[in-house]
Coordinates of C-alpha atoms and ligand atoms in Angstrom, one line a residue:
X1 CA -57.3 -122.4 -30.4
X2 CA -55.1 -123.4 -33.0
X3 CA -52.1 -121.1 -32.7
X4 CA -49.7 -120.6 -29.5
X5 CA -49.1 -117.3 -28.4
X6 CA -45.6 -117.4 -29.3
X7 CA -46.0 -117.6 -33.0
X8 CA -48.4 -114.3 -32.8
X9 CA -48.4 -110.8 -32.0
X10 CA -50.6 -107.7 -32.2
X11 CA -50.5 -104.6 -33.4
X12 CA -52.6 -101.7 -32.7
X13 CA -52.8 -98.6 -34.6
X14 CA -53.3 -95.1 -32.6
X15 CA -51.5 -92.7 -33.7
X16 CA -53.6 -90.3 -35.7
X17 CA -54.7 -87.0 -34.9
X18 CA -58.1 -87.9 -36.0
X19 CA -58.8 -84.9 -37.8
X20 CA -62.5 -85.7 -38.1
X21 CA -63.1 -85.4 -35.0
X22 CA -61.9 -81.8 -34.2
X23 CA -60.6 -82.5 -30.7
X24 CA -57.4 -81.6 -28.9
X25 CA -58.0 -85.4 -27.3
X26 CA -56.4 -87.9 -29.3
X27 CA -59.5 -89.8 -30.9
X28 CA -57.7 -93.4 -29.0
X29 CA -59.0 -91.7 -26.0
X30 CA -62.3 -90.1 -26.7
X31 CA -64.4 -92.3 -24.6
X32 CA -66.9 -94.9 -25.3
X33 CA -69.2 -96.1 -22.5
X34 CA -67.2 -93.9 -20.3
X35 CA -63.7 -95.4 -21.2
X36 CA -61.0 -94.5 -23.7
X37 CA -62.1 -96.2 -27.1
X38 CA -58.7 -97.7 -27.0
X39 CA -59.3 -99.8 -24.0
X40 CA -62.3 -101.5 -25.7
X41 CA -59.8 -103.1 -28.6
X42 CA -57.1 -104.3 -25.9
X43 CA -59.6 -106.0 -24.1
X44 CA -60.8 -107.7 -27.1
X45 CA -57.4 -108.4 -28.3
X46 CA -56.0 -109.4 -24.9
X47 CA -59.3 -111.9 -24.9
X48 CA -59.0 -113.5 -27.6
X49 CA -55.3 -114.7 -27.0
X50 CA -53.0 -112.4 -27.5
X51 CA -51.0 -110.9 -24.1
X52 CA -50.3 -107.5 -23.5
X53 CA -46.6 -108.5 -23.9
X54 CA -47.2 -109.3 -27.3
X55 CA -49.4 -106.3 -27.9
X56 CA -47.9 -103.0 -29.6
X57 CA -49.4 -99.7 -29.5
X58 CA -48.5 -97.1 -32.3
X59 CA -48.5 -93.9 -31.1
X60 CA -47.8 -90.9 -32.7
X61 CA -50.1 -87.5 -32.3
X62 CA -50.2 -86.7 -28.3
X63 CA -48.6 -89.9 -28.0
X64 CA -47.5 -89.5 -24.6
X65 CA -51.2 -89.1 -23.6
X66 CA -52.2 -92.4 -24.9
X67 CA -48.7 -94.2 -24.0
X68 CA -49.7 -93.5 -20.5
X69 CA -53.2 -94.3 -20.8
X70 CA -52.4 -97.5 -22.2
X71 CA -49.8 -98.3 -19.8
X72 CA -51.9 -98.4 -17.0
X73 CA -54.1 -101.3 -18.3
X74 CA -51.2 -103.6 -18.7
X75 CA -47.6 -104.1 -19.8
X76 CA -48.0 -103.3 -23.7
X77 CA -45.3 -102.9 -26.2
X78 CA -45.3 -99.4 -28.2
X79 CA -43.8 -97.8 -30.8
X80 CA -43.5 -93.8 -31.6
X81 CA -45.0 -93.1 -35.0
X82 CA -43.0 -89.4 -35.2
X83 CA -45.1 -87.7 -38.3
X84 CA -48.4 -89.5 -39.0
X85 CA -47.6 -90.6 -42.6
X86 CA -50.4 -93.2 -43.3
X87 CA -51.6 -97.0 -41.7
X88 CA -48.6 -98.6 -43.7
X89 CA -46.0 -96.2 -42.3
X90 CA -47.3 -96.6 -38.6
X91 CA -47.1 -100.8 -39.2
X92 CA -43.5 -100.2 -39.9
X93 CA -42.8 -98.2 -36.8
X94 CA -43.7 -101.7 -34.8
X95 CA -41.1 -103.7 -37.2
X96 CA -38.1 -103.4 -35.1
X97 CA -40.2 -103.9 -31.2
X98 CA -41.6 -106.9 -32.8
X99 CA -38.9 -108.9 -34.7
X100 CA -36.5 -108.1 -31.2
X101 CA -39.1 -110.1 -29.2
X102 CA -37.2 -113.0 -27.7
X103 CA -39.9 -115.3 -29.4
X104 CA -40.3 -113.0 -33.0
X105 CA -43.8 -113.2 -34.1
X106 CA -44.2 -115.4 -37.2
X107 CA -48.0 -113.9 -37.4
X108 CA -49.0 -110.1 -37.3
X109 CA -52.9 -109.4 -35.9
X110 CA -53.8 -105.7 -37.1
X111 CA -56.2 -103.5 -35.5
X112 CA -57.1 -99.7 -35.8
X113 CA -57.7 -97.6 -32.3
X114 CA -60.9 -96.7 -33.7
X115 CA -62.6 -99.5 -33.9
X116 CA -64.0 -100.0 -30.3
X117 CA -66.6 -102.9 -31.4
X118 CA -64.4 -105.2 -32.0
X119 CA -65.1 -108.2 -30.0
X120 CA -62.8 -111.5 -29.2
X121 CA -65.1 -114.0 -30.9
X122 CA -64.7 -111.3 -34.2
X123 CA -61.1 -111.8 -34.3
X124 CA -60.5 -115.5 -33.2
X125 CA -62.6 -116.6 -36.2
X126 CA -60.1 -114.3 -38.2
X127 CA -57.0 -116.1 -36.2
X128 CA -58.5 -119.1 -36.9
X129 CA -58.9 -119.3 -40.5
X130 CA -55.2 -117.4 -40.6
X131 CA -53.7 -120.8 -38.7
X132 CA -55.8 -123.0 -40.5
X133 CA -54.9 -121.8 -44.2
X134 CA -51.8 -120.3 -43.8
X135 CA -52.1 -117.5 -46.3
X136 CA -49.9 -114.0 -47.0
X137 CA -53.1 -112.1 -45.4
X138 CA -56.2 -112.6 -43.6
X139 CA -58.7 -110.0 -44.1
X140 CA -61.9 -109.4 -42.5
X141 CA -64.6 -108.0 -45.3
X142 CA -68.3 -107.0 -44.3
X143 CA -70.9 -105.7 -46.6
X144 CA -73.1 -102.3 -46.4
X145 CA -75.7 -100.5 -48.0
X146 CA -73.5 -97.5 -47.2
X147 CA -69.9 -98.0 -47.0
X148 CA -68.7 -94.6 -47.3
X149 CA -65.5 -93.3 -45.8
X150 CA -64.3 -97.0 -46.1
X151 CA -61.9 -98.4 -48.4
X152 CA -63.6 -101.4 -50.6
X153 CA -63.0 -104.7 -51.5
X154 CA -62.2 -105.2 -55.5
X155 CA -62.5 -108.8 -56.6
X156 CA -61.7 -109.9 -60.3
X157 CA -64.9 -110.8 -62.3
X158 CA -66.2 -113.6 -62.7
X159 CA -64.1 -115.5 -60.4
X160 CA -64.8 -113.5 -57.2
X161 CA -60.9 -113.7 -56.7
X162 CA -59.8 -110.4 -54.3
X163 CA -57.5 -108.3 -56.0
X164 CA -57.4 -105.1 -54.0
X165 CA -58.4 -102.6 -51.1
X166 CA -59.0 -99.1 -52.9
X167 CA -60.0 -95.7 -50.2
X168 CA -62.6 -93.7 -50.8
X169 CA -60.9 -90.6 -52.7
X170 CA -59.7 -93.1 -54.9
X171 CA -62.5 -94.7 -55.9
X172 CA -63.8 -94.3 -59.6
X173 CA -67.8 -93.7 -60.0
X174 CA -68.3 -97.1 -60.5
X175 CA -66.6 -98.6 -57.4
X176 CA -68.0 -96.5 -55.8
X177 CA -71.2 -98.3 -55.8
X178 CA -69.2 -101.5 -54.2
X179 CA -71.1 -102.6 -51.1
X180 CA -68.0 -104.3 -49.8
X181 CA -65.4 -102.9 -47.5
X182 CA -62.5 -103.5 -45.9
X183 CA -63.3 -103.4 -41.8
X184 CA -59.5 -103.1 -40.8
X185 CA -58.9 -106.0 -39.2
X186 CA -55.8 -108.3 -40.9
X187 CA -53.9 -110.9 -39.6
X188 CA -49.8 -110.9 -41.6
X189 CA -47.5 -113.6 -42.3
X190 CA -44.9 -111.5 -40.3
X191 CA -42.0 -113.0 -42.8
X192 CA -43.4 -111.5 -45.9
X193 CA -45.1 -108.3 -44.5
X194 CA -42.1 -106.8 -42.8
X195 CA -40.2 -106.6 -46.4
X196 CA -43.9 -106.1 -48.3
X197 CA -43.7 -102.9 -46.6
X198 CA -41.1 -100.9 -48.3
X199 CA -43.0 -101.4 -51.5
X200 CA -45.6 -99.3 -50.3
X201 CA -46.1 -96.1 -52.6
X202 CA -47.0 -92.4 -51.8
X203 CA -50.3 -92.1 -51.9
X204 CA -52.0 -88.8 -53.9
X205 CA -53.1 -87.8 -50.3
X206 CA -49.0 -88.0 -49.1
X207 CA -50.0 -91.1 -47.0
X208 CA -48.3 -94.7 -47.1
X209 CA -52.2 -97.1 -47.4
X210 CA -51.3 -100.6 -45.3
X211 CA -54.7 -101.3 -47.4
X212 CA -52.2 -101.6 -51.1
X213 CA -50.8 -104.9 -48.9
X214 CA -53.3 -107.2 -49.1
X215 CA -53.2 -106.2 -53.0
X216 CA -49.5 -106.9 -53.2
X217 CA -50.3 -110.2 -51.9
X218 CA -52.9 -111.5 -54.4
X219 CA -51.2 -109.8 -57.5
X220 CA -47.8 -109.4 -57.2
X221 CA -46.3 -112.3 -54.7
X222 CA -49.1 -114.9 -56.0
X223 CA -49.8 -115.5 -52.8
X224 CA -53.2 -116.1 -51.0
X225 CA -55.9 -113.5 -49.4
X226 CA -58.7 -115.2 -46.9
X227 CA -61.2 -113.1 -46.6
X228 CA -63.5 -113.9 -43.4
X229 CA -66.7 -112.1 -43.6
X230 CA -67.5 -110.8 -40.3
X231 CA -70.8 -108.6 -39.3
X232 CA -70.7 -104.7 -39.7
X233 CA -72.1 -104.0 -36.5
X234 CA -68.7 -105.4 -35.1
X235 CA -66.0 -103.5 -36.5
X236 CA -67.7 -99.8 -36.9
X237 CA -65.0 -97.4 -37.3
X238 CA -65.0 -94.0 -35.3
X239 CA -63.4 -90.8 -37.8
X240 CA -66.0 -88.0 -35.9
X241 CA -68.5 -87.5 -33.2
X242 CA -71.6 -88.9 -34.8
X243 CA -69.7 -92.3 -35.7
X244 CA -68.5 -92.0 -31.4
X245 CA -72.2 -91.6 -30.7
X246 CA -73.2 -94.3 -32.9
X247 CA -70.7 -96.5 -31.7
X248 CA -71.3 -95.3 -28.6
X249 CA -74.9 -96.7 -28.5
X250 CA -74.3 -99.7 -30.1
X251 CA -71.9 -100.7 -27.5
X252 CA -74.6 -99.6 -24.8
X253 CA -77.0 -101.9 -25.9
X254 CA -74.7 -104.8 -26.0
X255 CA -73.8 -104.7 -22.1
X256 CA -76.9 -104.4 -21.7
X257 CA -78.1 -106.9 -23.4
X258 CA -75.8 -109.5 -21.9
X259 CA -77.4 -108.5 -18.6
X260 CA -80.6 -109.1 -19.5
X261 CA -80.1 -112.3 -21.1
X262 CA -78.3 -113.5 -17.8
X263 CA -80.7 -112.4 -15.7
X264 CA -81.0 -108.8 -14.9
X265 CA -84.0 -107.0 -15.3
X266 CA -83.2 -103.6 -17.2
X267 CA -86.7 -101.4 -17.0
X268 CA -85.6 -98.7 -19.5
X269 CA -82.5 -99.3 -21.4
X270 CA -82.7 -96.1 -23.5
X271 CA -81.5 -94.2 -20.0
X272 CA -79.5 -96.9 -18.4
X273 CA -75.8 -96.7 -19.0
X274 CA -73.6 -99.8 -17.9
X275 CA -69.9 -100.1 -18.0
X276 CA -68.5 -102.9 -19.8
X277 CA -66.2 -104.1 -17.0
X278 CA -69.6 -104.1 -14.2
X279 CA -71.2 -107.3 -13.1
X280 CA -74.3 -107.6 -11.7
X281 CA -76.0 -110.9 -9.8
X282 CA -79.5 -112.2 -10.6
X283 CA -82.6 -110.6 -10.4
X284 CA -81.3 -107.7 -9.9
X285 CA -83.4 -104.4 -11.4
X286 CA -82.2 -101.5 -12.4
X287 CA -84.6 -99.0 -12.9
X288 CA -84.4 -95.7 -15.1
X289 CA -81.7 -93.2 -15.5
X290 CA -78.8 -95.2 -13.9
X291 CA -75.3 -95.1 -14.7
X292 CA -73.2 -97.8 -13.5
X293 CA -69.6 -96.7 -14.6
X294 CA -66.0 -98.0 -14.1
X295 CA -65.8 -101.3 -12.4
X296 CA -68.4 -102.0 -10.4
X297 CA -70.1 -105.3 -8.7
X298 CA -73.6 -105.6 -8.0
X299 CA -75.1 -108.7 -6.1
X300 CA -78.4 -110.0 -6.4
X301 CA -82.3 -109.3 -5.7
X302 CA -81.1 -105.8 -5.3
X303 CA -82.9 -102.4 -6.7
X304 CA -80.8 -99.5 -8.1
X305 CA -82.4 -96.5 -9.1
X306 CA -83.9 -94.6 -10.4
X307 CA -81.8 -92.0 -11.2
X308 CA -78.6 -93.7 -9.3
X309 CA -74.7 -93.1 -10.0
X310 CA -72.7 -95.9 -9.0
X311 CA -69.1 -95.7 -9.7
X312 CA -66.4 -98.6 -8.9
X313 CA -68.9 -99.5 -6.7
X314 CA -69.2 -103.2 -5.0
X315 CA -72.8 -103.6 -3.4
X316 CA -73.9 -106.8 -1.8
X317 CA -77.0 -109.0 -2.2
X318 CA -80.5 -107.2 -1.4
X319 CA -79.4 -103.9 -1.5
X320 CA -81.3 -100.5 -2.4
X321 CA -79.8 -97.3 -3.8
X322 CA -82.7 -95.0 -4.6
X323 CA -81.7 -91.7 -6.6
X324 CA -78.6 -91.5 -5.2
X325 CA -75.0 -91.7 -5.5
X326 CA -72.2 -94.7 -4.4
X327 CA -68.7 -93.4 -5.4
X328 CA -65.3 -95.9 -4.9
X329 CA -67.2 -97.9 -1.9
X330 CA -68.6 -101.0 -0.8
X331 CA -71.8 -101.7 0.8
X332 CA -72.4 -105.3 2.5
X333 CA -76.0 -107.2 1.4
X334 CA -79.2 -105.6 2.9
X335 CA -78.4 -102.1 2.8
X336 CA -80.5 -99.3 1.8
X337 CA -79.6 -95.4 0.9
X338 CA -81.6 -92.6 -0.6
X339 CA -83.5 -90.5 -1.6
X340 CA -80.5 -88.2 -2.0
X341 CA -77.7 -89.7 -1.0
X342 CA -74.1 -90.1 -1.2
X343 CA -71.5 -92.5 -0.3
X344 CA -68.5 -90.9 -0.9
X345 CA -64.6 -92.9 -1.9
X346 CA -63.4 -95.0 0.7
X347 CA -66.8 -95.9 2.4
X348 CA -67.3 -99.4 3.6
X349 CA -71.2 -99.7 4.9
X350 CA -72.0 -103.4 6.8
X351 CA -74.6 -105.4 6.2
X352 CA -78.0 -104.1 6.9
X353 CA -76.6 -100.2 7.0
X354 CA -79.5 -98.1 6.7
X355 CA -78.8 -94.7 4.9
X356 CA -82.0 -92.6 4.2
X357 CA -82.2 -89.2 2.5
X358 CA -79.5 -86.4 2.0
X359 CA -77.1 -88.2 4.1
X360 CA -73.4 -88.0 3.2
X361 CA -70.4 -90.3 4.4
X362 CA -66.7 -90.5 3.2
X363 CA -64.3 -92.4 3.9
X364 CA -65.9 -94.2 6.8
X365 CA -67.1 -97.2 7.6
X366 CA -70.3 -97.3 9.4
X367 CA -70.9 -100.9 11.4
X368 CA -74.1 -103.3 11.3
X369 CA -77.3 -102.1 11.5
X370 CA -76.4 -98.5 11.8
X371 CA -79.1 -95.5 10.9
X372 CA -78.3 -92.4 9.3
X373 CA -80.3 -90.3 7.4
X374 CA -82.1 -86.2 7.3
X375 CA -78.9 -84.0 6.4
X376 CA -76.3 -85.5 8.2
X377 CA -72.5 -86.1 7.9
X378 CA -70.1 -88.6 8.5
X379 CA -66.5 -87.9 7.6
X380 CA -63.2 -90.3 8.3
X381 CA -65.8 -91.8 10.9
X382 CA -65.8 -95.2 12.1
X383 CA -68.9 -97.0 13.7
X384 CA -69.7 -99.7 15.7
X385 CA -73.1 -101.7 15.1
X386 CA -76.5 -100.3 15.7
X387 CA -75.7 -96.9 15.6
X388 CA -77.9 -94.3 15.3
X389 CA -77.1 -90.6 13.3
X390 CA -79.8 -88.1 14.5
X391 CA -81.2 -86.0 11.5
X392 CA -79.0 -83.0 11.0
X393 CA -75.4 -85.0 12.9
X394 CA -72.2 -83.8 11.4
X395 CA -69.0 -84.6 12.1
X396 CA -66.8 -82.0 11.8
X397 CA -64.0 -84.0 10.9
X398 CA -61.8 -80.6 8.9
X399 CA -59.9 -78.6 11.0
X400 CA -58.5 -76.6 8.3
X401 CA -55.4 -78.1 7.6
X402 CA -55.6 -81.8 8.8
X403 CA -58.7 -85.1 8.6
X404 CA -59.7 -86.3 11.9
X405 CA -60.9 -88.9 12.8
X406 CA -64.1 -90.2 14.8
X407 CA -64.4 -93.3 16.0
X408 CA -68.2 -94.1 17.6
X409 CA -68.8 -97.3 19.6
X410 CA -71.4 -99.7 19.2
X411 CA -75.0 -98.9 20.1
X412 CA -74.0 -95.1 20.5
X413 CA -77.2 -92.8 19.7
X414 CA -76.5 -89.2 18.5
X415 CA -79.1 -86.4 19.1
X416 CA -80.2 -84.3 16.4
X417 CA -78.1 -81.7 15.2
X418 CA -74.7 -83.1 17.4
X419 CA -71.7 -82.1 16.2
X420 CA -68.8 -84.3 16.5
X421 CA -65.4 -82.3 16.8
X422 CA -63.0 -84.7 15.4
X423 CA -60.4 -85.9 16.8
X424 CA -63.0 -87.6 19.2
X425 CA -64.1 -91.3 20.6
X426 CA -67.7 -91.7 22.2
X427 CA -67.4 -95.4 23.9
X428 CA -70.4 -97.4 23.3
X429 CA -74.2 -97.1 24.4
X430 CA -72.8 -93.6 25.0
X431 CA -75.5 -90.7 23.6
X432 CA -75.4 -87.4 22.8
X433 CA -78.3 -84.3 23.7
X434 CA -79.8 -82.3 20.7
X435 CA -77.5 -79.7 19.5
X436 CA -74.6 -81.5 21.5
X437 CA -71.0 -80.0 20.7
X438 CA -69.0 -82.8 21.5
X439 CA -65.0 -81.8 21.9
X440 CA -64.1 -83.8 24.1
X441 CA -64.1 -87.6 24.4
X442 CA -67.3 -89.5 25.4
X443 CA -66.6 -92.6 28.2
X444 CA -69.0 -95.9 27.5
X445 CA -72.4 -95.7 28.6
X446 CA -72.3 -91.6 29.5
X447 CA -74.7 -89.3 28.0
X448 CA -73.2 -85.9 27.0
X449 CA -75.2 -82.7 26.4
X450 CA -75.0 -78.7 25.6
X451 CA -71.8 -76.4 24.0
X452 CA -69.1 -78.0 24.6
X453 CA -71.2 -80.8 26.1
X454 CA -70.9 -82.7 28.9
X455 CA -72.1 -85.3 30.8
X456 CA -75.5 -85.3 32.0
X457 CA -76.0 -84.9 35.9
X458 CA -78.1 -86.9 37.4
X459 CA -80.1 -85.9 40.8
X460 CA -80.0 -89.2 42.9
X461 CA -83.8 -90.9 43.0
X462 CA -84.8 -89.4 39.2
X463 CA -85.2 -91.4 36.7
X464 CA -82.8 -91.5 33.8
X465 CA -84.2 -89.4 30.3
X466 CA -84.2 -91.7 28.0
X467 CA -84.0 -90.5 24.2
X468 CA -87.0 -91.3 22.2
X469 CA -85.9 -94.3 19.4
X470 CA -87.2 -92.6 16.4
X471 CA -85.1 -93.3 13.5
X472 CA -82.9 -90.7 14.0
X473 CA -85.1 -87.8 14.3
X474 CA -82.9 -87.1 17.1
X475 CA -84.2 -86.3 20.9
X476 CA -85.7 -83.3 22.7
X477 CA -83.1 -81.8 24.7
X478 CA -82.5 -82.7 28.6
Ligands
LIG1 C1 -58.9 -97.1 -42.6 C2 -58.6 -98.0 -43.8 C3 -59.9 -98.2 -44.6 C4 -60.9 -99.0 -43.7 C5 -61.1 -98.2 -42.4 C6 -61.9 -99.1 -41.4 C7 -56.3 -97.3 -44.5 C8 -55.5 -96.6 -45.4 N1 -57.6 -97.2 -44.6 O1 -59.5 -95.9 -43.0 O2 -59.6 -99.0 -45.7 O3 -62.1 -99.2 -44.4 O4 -59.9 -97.8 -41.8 O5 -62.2 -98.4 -40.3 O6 -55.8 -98.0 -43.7 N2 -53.1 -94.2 -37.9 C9 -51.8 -94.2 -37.4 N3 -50.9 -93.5 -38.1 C10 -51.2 -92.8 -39.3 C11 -52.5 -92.8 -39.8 C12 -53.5 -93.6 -39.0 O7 -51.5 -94.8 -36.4 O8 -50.3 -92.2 -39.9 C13 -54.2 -94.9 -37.1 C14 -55.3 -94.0 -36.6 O9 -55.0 -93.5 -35.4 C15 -56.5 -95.0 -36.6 C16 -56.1 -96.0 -37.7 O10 -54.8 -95.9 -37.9 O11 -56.6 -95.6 -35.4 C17 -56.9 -95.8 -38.9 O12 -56.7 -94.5 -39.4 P1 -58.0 -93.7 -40.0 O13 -57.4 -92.4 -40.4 O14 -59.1 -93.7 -39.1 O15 -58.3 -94.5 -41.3 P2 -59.7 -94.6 -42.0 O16 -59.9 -93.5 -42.9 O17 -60.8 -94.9 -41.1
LIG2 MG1 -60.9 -94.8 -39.1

């Protein structure tokens, strides 16, 4: 790029009510593809060169809210816009922040909150003509066959020459029909629009319009506008709930377009929903009515869904998650869960971890090769490899007041229906009778049975009762 980030800075403008969209949420943080719309724009900015040191975020109605949403993604400037007098009064608010910088910006990049379709490549070409002709303003334009709500572009006839940004309630008849319009996207000459800013009149509506600037610009300092047309489906504002669910979809289809174009086979993307922060490795399908949200990481050859919820979720390589549900958790390559599953925060499953139907763990970790599955529990449980949960297992791992913790060896086989009364260790190849209550500590290689259970007697010269190995399913009682 032609520009170093000293010489630039960003501004951001959130802080309108939004009364269109008749919310008590701030409309920066209504969410699009399950994340603040807000976020969407930083990203962009942030990607396409400009750091969140060198970002500013005007806030004004809830401000607080958004301050400290925004403050989580990164160290961003702001500025407190105290009544919500217009676009031009809310630049202002940033004047001060941004000429303090230790390296002042000599170039201002301007983007609304609501404008979550903004994407890097949108506004380095706007950055790029900016450094390369050096005007007062660079302003994106777009066309439509509808441009209503936005403000429009007026250029001087014949010469095409742009001569101002006139709103929508200001618009005469005729201008009306004008099927250009002004996206919101601008990059400043930071010198001229700092001062350019006190000539900004009351608007009829009581508002100061940032849009009169670029006018002030072309008629009154003789200066230059570049206009750099840039597609509508890029910078589609959101002012109420149909534009968020517009948006909303557009932005849907995007992700998951990328994905399929790089490999990942999407079977129905009108009911698959896809973060824009999750990755996912080749070859991968995702079948109908899944929702991959937050951050997550999804390896290749692997099969989510149908109807799955995956959520900050990192799954290996070969991996199935049939209508069910992976929550803040990671799953090594080769495992399988479902029907009806969940995998609760703070899970870690290793590599071949077999998890069928209605089984449930949280914050555990179950080792290698493990098998749980028919309505059974694991809670603040650790496993060794090649274990085996028989149907209906639970450990009871809530006392009423405090977690416990169980920790099961490797190779340990559970009964059906055992309970494991946390705090408690079973040592490895130790096993557990049907409808075992185990309180009390299990030693290697013991099997315990009954309430509270204990270890199995042996008569000298009988042969030892081995469980059946049936997935689980648990054994008949000794
Ligand atoms: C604005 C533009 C319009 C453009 C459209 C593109 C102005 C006057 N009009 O109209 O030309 O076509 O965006 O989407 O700029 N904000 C503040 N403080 C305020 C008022 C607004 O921070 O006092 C913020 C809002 O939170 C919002 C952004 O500025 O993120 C734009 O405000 P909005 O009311 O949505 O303007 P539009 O009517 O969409
Ligand atoms: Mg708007």
């Amino acid at each position: 790029m032609g520009h170093s980030a000293n010489n630039l800075a960003a501004v951001i403008l959130a802080g309108g009510k939004g009364t269109r969209m008749k919310s008590r949420l701030p409309k920066a943080l209504h969410p699009v593809l399950g994340e603040p719309m807000i976020f969407h724009i930083l990203r962009a900015v942030a990607r396409s060169g400009v750091p969140p040191e060198r970002t500013l975020v005007v806030v004004g109605y809830a401000g607080d809210k958004v301050r400290q949403a925004v403050a989580e993604q990164g160290p961003y400037l702001f500025a407190e816009q105290a009544e919500q007098l217009g676009t031009g009064h809310a630049l202002l608010t940033a004047r001060a922040t941004l000429e303090n910088l230790a390296n002042p910006a000599e170039n201002i990049l301007l983007a609304y909150g609501d404008n979550p379709l903004l994407t890097p490549a949108t506004l380095q070409t706007l950055l790029t003509a900016h450094f390369e002709t050096n005007p007062l303003v660079t302003l994106a334009t777009s066309l439509a066959d509808d441009p209503t709500g936005y403000g429009r572009i007026i250029r001087e006839a014949p010469s095409g020459r742009f001569q101002a940004i006139i709103e929508e309630n200001e618009l005469t008849a005729e201008q009306k029909l004008i099927k250009e319009f002004n996206p919101g996207v601008y990059v400043f000459k930071g010198k001229w629009v700092w001062p350019a800013l006190s000539r900004l009149k009351k608007s009829p509506k009581g508002e100061y319009y940032l849009t009169d600037l670029p006018g002030f610009a072309a008629r009154e300092d003789g200066g230059t506008v570049e206009l750099v047309p840039v597609d509508p489906q890029d910078i589609l504002g959101i002012n109420d709930r149909v534009q968020l669910a517009q948006v909303g979809d557009i932005f849907r289809y995007r992700v998951l377009r990328e994905h399929m174009l790089a490999g990942v086979t999407i079977v129905d993307p009108a009911s698959t929903y896809i973060s824009a922060e999750t990755e996912i490795g080749q070859d991968t399908i995702i079948e109908p009515n899944t929702h991959l949200r937050g951050t997550c990481k999804i390896g290749q050859d692997c099969r989510i869904g149908p109807n799955s919820i995956l959520e900050n979720a990192t799954i290996g390589g070969n991996c199935q998650v049939f209508a069910s549900v992976v929550q803040d958790s990671a799953l090594e390559e080769e495992v399988s869960i479902g029907p009806m599953s969940r995998v609760r925060p703070g899970s870690y499953l290793e590599k071949g971890v077999y998890m069928g139907n209605f089984a449930e763990v949280s914050r555990s970790r179950v080792g290698q090769g493990s098998k749980q599955s028919h309505f059974s529990f694991l809670g603040d449980t650790t496993t060794g490899p090649n274990v085996n949960v028989g149907a209906g297992t639970i450990t009871a791992n809530y006392d009423g007041v405090n977690k416990n913790k169980t920790v099961i060896g490797a190779r340990v086989f559970l009964g059906s229906d055992t309970i494991l009364r946390a705090p408690v260790r079973l040592g490895d190849e130790a096993r557990t009778g049907a409808g075992a209550v185990v309180t009390k500590d299990v030693e290697p290689g013991v099997t315990v049975v009954g309430v509270p259970a204990r270890p199995l007697e042996r008569k000298a010269g009988q042969p030892s009762q081995e469980p059946t190995q049936n997935d689980g399913d648990g054994v008949s009682n000794p």
